[in-house]
Tab-separated table of C-alpha atoms in Angstrom:
chain	number	residue	atom	x	y	z
Q	175	MET	CA	0.000	0.000	0.000
Q	176	LYS	CA	1.194	3.512	-0.832
Q	177	LEU	CA	1.304	5.669	2.331
Q	178	LEU	CA	1.900	9.405	1.944
Q	179	PHE	CA	3.138	11.252	5.031
Q	180	VAL	CA	2.460	15.004	4.953
Q	181	ALA	CA	4.994	16.351	7.418
Q	182	ASP	CA	7.685	18.873	8.163
Q	183	PRO	CA	10.899	18.461	6.127
Q	184	ILE	CA	12.085	14.900	6.683
Q	185	GLU	CA	15.680	16.146	6.720
Q	186	THR	CA	14.901	17.725	10.115
Q	187	PHE	CA	13.675	14.487	11.745
Q	188	LYS	CA	15.498	13.370	14.889
Q	189	THR	CA	15.011	9.691	14.197
Q	190	TYR	CA	15.890	8.545	17.721
Q	191	LYS	CA	12.698	10.149	19.021
Q	192	ASP	CA	10.501	11.119	16.070
Q	193	SER	CA	7.056	9.479	16.133
Q	194	THR	CA	6.440	9.988	12.403
Q	195	PHE	CA	9.694	8.147	11.696
Q	196	ALA	CA	8.535	5.312	13.977
Q	197	MET	CA	5.305	5.075	11.955
Q	198	MET	CA	7.263	5.013	8.697
Q	199	ARG	CA	9.635	2.324	9.966
Q	200	GLU	CA	6.820	0.028	11.074
Q	201	ALA	CA	4.864	0.574	7.865
Q	202	ALA	CA	7.962	-0.169	5.767
Q	203	ARG	CA	8.617	-3.320	7.792
Q	204	ARG	CA	5.185	-4.538	6.674
Q	205	GLY	CA	5.957	-3.861	3.026
Q	206	HIS	CA	4.045	-0.610	2.548
Q	207	GLU	CA	5.437	2.042	0.196
Q	208	ILE	CA	6.601	5.124	2.086
Q	209	TRP	CA	6.128	8.516	0.453
Q	210	ALA	CA	6.587	11.973	1.950
Q	211	CYS	CA	5.741	15.553	1.091
Q	212	GLU	CA	5.352	18.896	2.810
Q	213	VAL	CA	2.255	21.039	3.107
Q	214	SER	CA	3.833	23.506	0.687
Q	215	ASP	CA	3.840	20.757	-1.952
Q	216	LEU	CA	0.031	20.515	-2.033
Q	217	VAL	CA	-1.502	21.944	-5.226
Q	218	TRP	CA	-5.114	22.125	-6.427
Q	219	ARG	CA	-5.746	23.421	-9.927
Q	220	SER	CA	-9.291	24.219	-11.015
Q	221	GLY	CA	-10.764	21.239	-12.767
Q	222	GLY	CA	-7.999	18.977	-11.478
Q	223	HIS	CA	-7.204	16.762	-8.533
Q	224	VAL	CA	-5.280	17.731	-5.425
Q	225	VAL	CA	-1.663	16.654	-5.904
Q	226	ALA	CA	1.601	16.638	-4.030
Q	227	ARG	CA	3.837	18.499	-6.449
Q	228	GLN	CA	7.089	16.915	-5.280
Q	229	ALA	CA	6.214	13.708	-3.472
Q	230	ARG	CA	9.236	11.579	-2.669
Q	231	ALA	CA	9.298	7.779	-2.498
Q	232	LEU	CA	11.563	6.713	0.356
Q	233	VAL	CA	13.573	3.648	1.166
Q	234	LEU	CA	14.626	3.520	4.818
Q	235	THR	CA	18.293	2.633	5.260
Q	236	GLY	CA	18.254	1.533	8.899
Q	237	HIS	CA	20.987	4.053	9.757
Q	238	ALA	CA	20.623	6.734	12.420
Q	239	THR	CA	21.963	9.339	10.006
Q	240	ASP	CA	21.275	9.328	6.275
Q	241	TRP	CA	18.218	7.331	7.277
Q	242	PHE	CA	16.453	7.463	3.922
Q	243	ASN	CA	17.137	7.290	0.211
Q	244	VAL	CA	14.836	8.932	-2.322
Q	245	THR	CA	14.055	6.589	-5.190
Q	246	VAL	CA	11.506	8.764	-7.035
Q	247	THR	CA	10.399	12.405	-6.896
Q	248	GLN	CA	7.216	13.096	-8.815
Q	249	GLU	CA	3.811	14.723	-8.808
Q	250	LEU	CA	1.383	12.430	-7.017
Q	251	ALA	CA	-2.407	12.694	-6.974
Q	252	LEU	CA	-3.517	12.248	-3.393
Q	253	LYS	CA	-6.434	10.083	-4.500
Q	254	ASP	CA	-3.923	7.542	-5.848
Q	255	THR	CA	-2.526	6.746	-2.404
Q	256	GLY	CA	-3.716	4.043	-0.042
Q	257	ALA	CA	-3.702	6.474	2.857
Q	258	ILE	CA	-2.476	9.944	3.772
Q	259	ILE	CA	-1.101	10.493	7.263
Q	260	MET	CA	-1.216	14.174	8.186
Q	261	ARG	CA	1.720	14.800	10.525
Q	262	LYS	CA	2.467	18.502	10.071
Q	263	ASP	CA	3.460	19.963	13.429
Q	264	PRO	CA	1.637	22.983	14.867
Q	265	PRO	CA	1.169	25.896	14.934
Q	266	PHE	CA	-2.385	25.571	13.712
Q	267	ASP	CA	-2.169	28.763	11.698
Q	268	SER	CA	-3.979	29.889	8.554
Q	269	GLU	CA	-1.689	27.782	6.343
Q	270	TYR	CA	-2.462	24.666	8.357
Q	271	PHE	CA	-6.158	25.518	8.108
Q	272	TYR	CA	-5.951	25.851	4.323
Q	273	ALA	CA	-4.062	22.550	4.132
Q	274	THR	CA	-6.972	20.780	5.837
Q	275	HIS	CA	-9.263	22.133	3.112
Q	276	LEU	CA	-6.997	20.773	0.375
Q	277	LEU	CA	-6.902	17.432	2.146
Q	278	GLY	CA	-10.684	17.573	2.509
Q	279	GLN	CA	-10.977	17.977	-1.250
Q	280	ALA	CA	-8.651	15.007	-1.692
Q	281	GLU	CA	-11.062	13.013	0.487
Q	282	ARG	CA	-13.934	13.944	-1.804
Q	283	GLU	CA	-11.825	12.614	-4.675
Q	284	GLY	CA	-11.416	9.284	-2.866
Q	285	ALA	CA	-8.336	9.703	-0.657
Q	286	ARG	CA	-8.295	8.386	2.923
Q	287	VAL	CA	-6.766	10.923	5.324
Q	288	PHE	CA	-5.762	10.370	8.980
Q	289	ASN	CA	-6.474	12.317	11.095
Q	290	LYS	CA	-9.559	13.408	9.179
Q	291	PRO	CA	-9.170	17.020	7.955
Q	292	ALA	CA	-12.582	18.180	9.212
Q	293	ALA	CA	-11.848	16.658	12.611
Q	294	LEU	CA	-8.529	18.519	12.762
Q	295	ARG	CA	-10.367	21.785	12.139
Q	296	ASP	CA	-13.067	20.962	14.690
Q	297	HIS	CA	-10.654	20.121	17.508
Q	298	PRO	CA	-8.178	22.964	18.107
Q	299	GLU	CA	-5.735	21.472	20.568
Q	300	LYS	CA	-6.269	23.926	23.405
Q	301	LEU	CA	-9.995	24.546	22.898
Q	302	ALA	CA	-11.055	20.933	22.358
Q	303	LEU	CA	-10.838	20.082	26.039
Q	304	MET	CA	-13.611	22.593	26.855
Q	305	GLU	CA	-16.133	20.034	25.575
Q	306	PHE	CA	-15.230	17.814	28.540
Q	307	PRO	CA	-15.430	20.013	31.671
Q	308	GLU	CA	-15.951	17.011	33.931
Q	309	PHE	CA	-12.300	16.073	33.378
Q	310	CYS	CA	-10.713	19.548	33.418
Q	311	ALA	CA	-9.409	21.926	36.039
Q	312	PRO	CA	-11.057	25.386	35.982
Q	313	THR	CA	-10.266	26.855	32.566
Q	314	LEU	CA	-11.042	30.159	30.871
Q	315	VAL	CA	-10.855	31.249	27.220
Q	316	THR	CA	-11.113	34.987	26.597
Q	317	ARG	CA	-9.662	38.130	25.033
Q	318	SER	CA	-10.681	40.285	27.994
Q	319	PRO	CA	-7.965	41.428	30.439
Q	320	ALA	CA	-10.663	42.167	33.019
Q	321	VAL	CA	-12.011	38.623	32.838
Q	322	ILE	CA	-8.493	37.208	33.164
Q	323	ARG	CA	-7.862	39.383	36.220
Q	324	ALA	CA	-11.104	38.173	37.791
Q	325	PHE	CA	-10.095	34.547	37.142
Q	326	HIS	CA	-6.758	35.208	38.831
Q	327	ALA	CA	-8.471	36.838	41.795
Q	328	GLU	CA	-10.616	33.715	42.176
Q	329	HIS	CA	-7.911	31.047	41.749
Q	330	ARG	CA	-4.796	32.987	42.852
Q	331	ASP	CA	-2.308	30.743	41.034
Q	332	ILE	CA	-2.823	30.440	37.275
Q	333	ILE	CA	-1.278	29.393	33.982
Q	334	LEU	CA	-1.720	31.532	30.854
Q	335	LYS	CA	-0.989	30.291	27.321
Q	336	PRO	CA	-1.644	31.224	23.701
Q	337	LEU	CA	-4.130	29.075	21.792
Q	338	ASP	CA	-1.705	28.409	18.945
Q	339	GLY	CA	1.381	27.492	20.947
Q	340	MET	CA	3.288	24.197	20.941
Q	341	GLY	CA	6.111	22.636	22.912
Q	342	GLY	CA	5.455	24.859	25.927
Q	343	MET	CA	5.877	28.063	23.927
Q	344	GLY	CA	4.445	31.185	25.555
Q	345	ILE	CA	3.309	29.552	28.804
Q	346	PHE	CA	3.370	31.755	31.909
Q	347	ARG	CA	2.587	31.135	35.574
Q	348	VAL	CA	1.280	33.937	37.785
Q	349	GLY	CA	1.094	33.329	41.531
Q	350	ALA	CA	-0.972	34.909	44.256
Q	351	ASP	CA	1.038	38.141	44.221
Q	352	GLY	CA	-0.085	38.812	40.633
Q	353	LEU	CA	3.449	39.827	39.694
Q	354	ASN	CA	3.677	40.802	35.996
Q	355	LEU	CA	0.092	39.730	35.271
Q	356	GLY	CA	-0.585	42.922	33.326
Q	357	ALA	CA	2.545	42.563	31.201
Q	358	ILE	CA	1.802	38.899	30.517
Q	359	ILE	CA	-1.762	39.679	29.458
Q	360	GLU	CA	-0.479	42.395	27.106
Q	361	THR	CA	2.088	40.004	25.656
Q	362	LEU	CA	-0.365	37.178	25.036
Q	363	ASN	CA	-3.551	38.946	24.012
Q	364	LYS	CA	-1.919	41.817	22.114
Q	365	ASP	CA	-4.271	44.567	23.280
Q	366	GLY	CA	-7.355	42.389	22.940
Q	367	ARG	CA	-6.593	41.101	19.422
Q	368	GLU	CA	-5.806	37.503	20.397
Q	369	THR	CA	-7.572	34.976	22.594
Q	370	VAL	CA	-5.835	33.483	25.628
Q	371	MET	CA	-6.407	30.292	27.608
Q	372	VAL	CA	-6.095	30.521	31.384
Q	373	GLN	CA	-6.108	27.543	33.749
Q	374	ARG	CA	-5.810	27.070	37.477
Q	375	TYR	CA	-2.246	26.022	38.276
Q	376	LEU	CA	-1.968	22.332	39.091
Q	377	PRO	CA	0.861	21.592	41.568
Q	378	GLU	CA	0.812	17.961	40.404
Q	379	ILE	CA	2.902	19.172	37.449
Q	380	ALA	CA	5.886	18.342	39.680
Q	381	GLN	CA	5.084	14.658	39.003
Q	382	GLY	CA	4.829	15.324	35.294
Q	383	ASP	CA	2.591	16.451	32.457
Q	384	LYS	CA	1.448	13.028	31.225
Q	385	ARG	CA	0.973	12.296	27.521
Q	386	VAL	CA	-1.707	9.602	27.219
Q	387	LEU	CA	-2.030	8.220	23.680
Q	388	VAL	CA	-5.313	6.951	22.273
Q	389	ILE	CA	-5.157	5.027	18.977
Q	390	GLY	CA	-8.312	3.981	17.154
Q	391	GLY	CA	-10.274	4.706	20.312
Q	392	GLU	CA	-8.080	2.397	22.418
Q	393	VAL	CA	-5.739	3.662	25.113
Q	394	VAL	CA	-2.026	2.869	25.036
Q	395	PRO	CA	-1.319	1.211	28.416
Q	396	TYR	CA	1.710	3.417	29.125
Q	397	CYS	CA	2.020	7.195	29.183
Q	398	LEU	CA	5.024	9.506	29.147
Q	399	ALA	CA	5.250	11.777	32.178
Q	400	ARG	CA	7.147	14.891	31.112
Q	401	ILE	CA	8.665	16.221	34.311
Q	402	PRO	CA	9.798	19.862	34.604
Q	403	GLN	CA	13.491	20.378	35.316
Q	404	GLY	CA	15.533	23.141	36.886
Q	405	GLY	CA	12.743	25.272	38.331
Q	406	GLU	CA	10.725	25.244	35.087
Q	407	VAL	CA	6.929	25.215	35.247
Q	408	ARG	CA	6.735	23.479	31.855
Q	409	GLY	CA	7.167	19.752	31.440
Q	410	ASN	CA	7.273	19.779	27.635
Q	411	LEU	CA	10.242	17.872	26.228
Q	412	ALA	CA	10.943	20.827	23.932
Q	413	ALA	CA	11.252	22.993	27.045
Q	414	GLY	CA	13.749	20.660	28.717
Q	415	GLY	CA	11.354	18.331	30.507
Q	416	LYS	CA	12.457	14.784	31.384
Q	417	GLY	CA	10.326	12.040	29.837
Q	418	VAL	CA	9.558	9.086	32.120
Q	419	ALA	CA	7.327	6.303	30.807
Q	420	GLN	CA	4.949	4.728	33.302
Q	421	PRO	CA	1.756	2.665	33.370
Q	422	ILE	CA	-1.335	4.806	33.033
Q	423	SER	CA	-3.299	5.433	36.213
Q	424	GLU	CA	-6.927	4.534	36.774
Q	425	ARG	CA	-7.823	8.208	36.307
Q	426	ASP	CA	-5.831	8.362	33.059
Q	427	ARG	CA	-7.702	5.302	31.835
Q	428	GLU	CA	-11.059	6.768	32.887
Q	429	ILE	CA	-10.424	9.944	30.877
Q	430	ALA	CA	-9.037	8.090	27.848
Q	431	GLN	CA	-11.860	5.546	27.743
Q	432	ALA	CA	-14.474	8.295	28.028
Q	433	LEU	CA	-12.991	10.427	25.231
Q	434	GLY	CA	-11.296	7.872	22.990
Q	435	PRO	CA	-14.267	6.217	21.268
Q	436	ARG	CA	-16.042	9.554	20.810
Q	437	LEU	CA	-13.021	11.188	19.199
Q	438	ALA	CA	-12.284	8.119	17.052
Q	439	ALA	CA	-15.851	8.185	15.737
Q	440	ARG	CA	-15.196	11.758	14.544
Q	441	GLY	CA	-12.222	10.674	12.443
Q	442	LEU	CA	-9.377	11.097	14.932
Q	443	LEU	CA	-7.344	7.911	14.629
Q	444	LEU	CA	-4.567	9.233	16.886
Q	445	VAL	CA	-5.051	11.521	19.876
Q	446	GLY	CA	-2.631	12.637	22.571
Q	447	LEU	CA	-4.283	13.604	25.848
Q	448	ASP	CA	-2.295	15.761	28.258
Q	449	VAL	CA	-3.126	15.036	31.884
Q	450	ILE	CA	-1.697	16.719	34.981
Q	451	GLY	CA	-2.637	14.935	38.187
Q	452	GLY	CA	-6.177	13.876	37.403
Q	453	SER	CA	-7.053	16.797	35.131
Q	454	LEU	CA	-7.160	16.951	31.348
Q	455	THR	CA	-5.254	20.012	30.116
Q	456	GLU	CA	-5.029	19.555	26.301
Q	457	ILE	CA	-6.248	17.298	23.504
Q	458	ASN	CA	-3.537	16.977	20.845
Q	459	VAL	CA	-4.679	15.891	17.384
Q	460	THR	CA	-2.273	17.391	14.831
Q	461	SER	CA	0.867	15.288	15.341
Q	462	PRO	CA	0.893	13.609	18.775
Q	463	THR	CA	4.321	12.345	19.781
Q	464	CYS	CA	6.076	10.217	22.429
Q	465	PHE	CA	5.885	6.900	20.518
Q	466	GLN	CA	9.583	6.118	20.751
Q	467	GLU	CA	10.095	7.272	24.323
Q	468	ILE	CA	7.323	4.960	25.518
Q	469	THR	CA	8.545	2.039	23.391
Q	470	ASP	CA	12.191	2.456	24.375
Q	471	GLN	CA	11.413	2.545	28.106
Q	472	THR	CA	8.646	-0.072	28.327
Q	473	GLY	CA	8.969	-2.356	25.306
Q	474	PHE	CA	5.371	-1.648	24.271
Q	475	ASP	CA	5.414	-1.028	20.513
Q	476	VAL	CA	3.288	2.084	19.996
Q	477	ALA	CA	4.045	2.321	16.263
Q	478	LYS	CA	2.838	-1.264	15.771
Q	479	MET	CA	-0.428	-0.403	17.532
Q	480	PHE	CA	-0.808	2.638	15.280
Q	481	ILE	CA	-0.207	0.803	11.993
Q	482	ASP	CA	-2.516	-1.999	13.170
Q	483	ALA	CA	-5.251	0.604	13.733
Q	484	LEU	CA	-4.534	2.294	10.396
Q	485	GLU	CA	-4.825	-1.007	8.524
Q	486	ARG	CA	-8.091	-1.834	10.304
Q	487	ALA	CA	-9.506	1.582	9.434
Q	488	LEU	CA	-8.591	1.128	5.770
Q	489	ALA	CA	-10.098	-2.352	5.684
Q	490	GLY	CA	-13.337	-1.216	7.318
């Protein structure tokens, strides 16, 4: 089967930890054709099909460096693939939004896309959790500085973050003294032009911001706790957090089993839930990671579970 991965430049992959690479490796092991392109390669001409202008057929070498060889570079109609795996990293900006529309057109032409483009648009990674308040800590979404100040006055210790951030970018903590709250609000909401998410600070972050993976509606039995280091409030690996794999807790399982089947039914084959303590803090749907960290530390093959689920979805 021909699998097209729409991703960031493959030359930038850190293969020792990249989840998209782990997917490719498992798919290649099963004999699937591996192709790759970037969002910028997508083209839709009036009266024509959506194509990847410079799709590359890859052969994986098995080496840590120079990990692929390109055998063919050509224009490829997306409808002529067995499946398209959308793995472009955030930010979910206007270009990402337009890419989901091109992929949606490819679906109408017969392509199978995972995660489903409409579902990507309908589940912004910060906002999506608001549908499930029973699992969340107190959370606020607003442009209003006054409303943010009132939320701080109520909860005293808060986290503020932009809606389009990734990897811990732009996350601030403001304690009971309110130090720098005004400056942080100005920085994030840009004089009322941009919306901000605010959450009550969860001290359980000291034990890690847990990434719980749900594949085809089923929960991966291990999570990766991303533990802040060196006085940081952020556990994100990109912000220097330490990743420690561990069995999921009963609360993790409760959240994942409640959300997983519902999100899978909407076309989200792969979801990454972020859980601090017992509270859901984000629902990641664009390019959830942590496959290799979990596999390396526990022996549970996350990529195998993903390709199994992909093959079942295509056969269904």
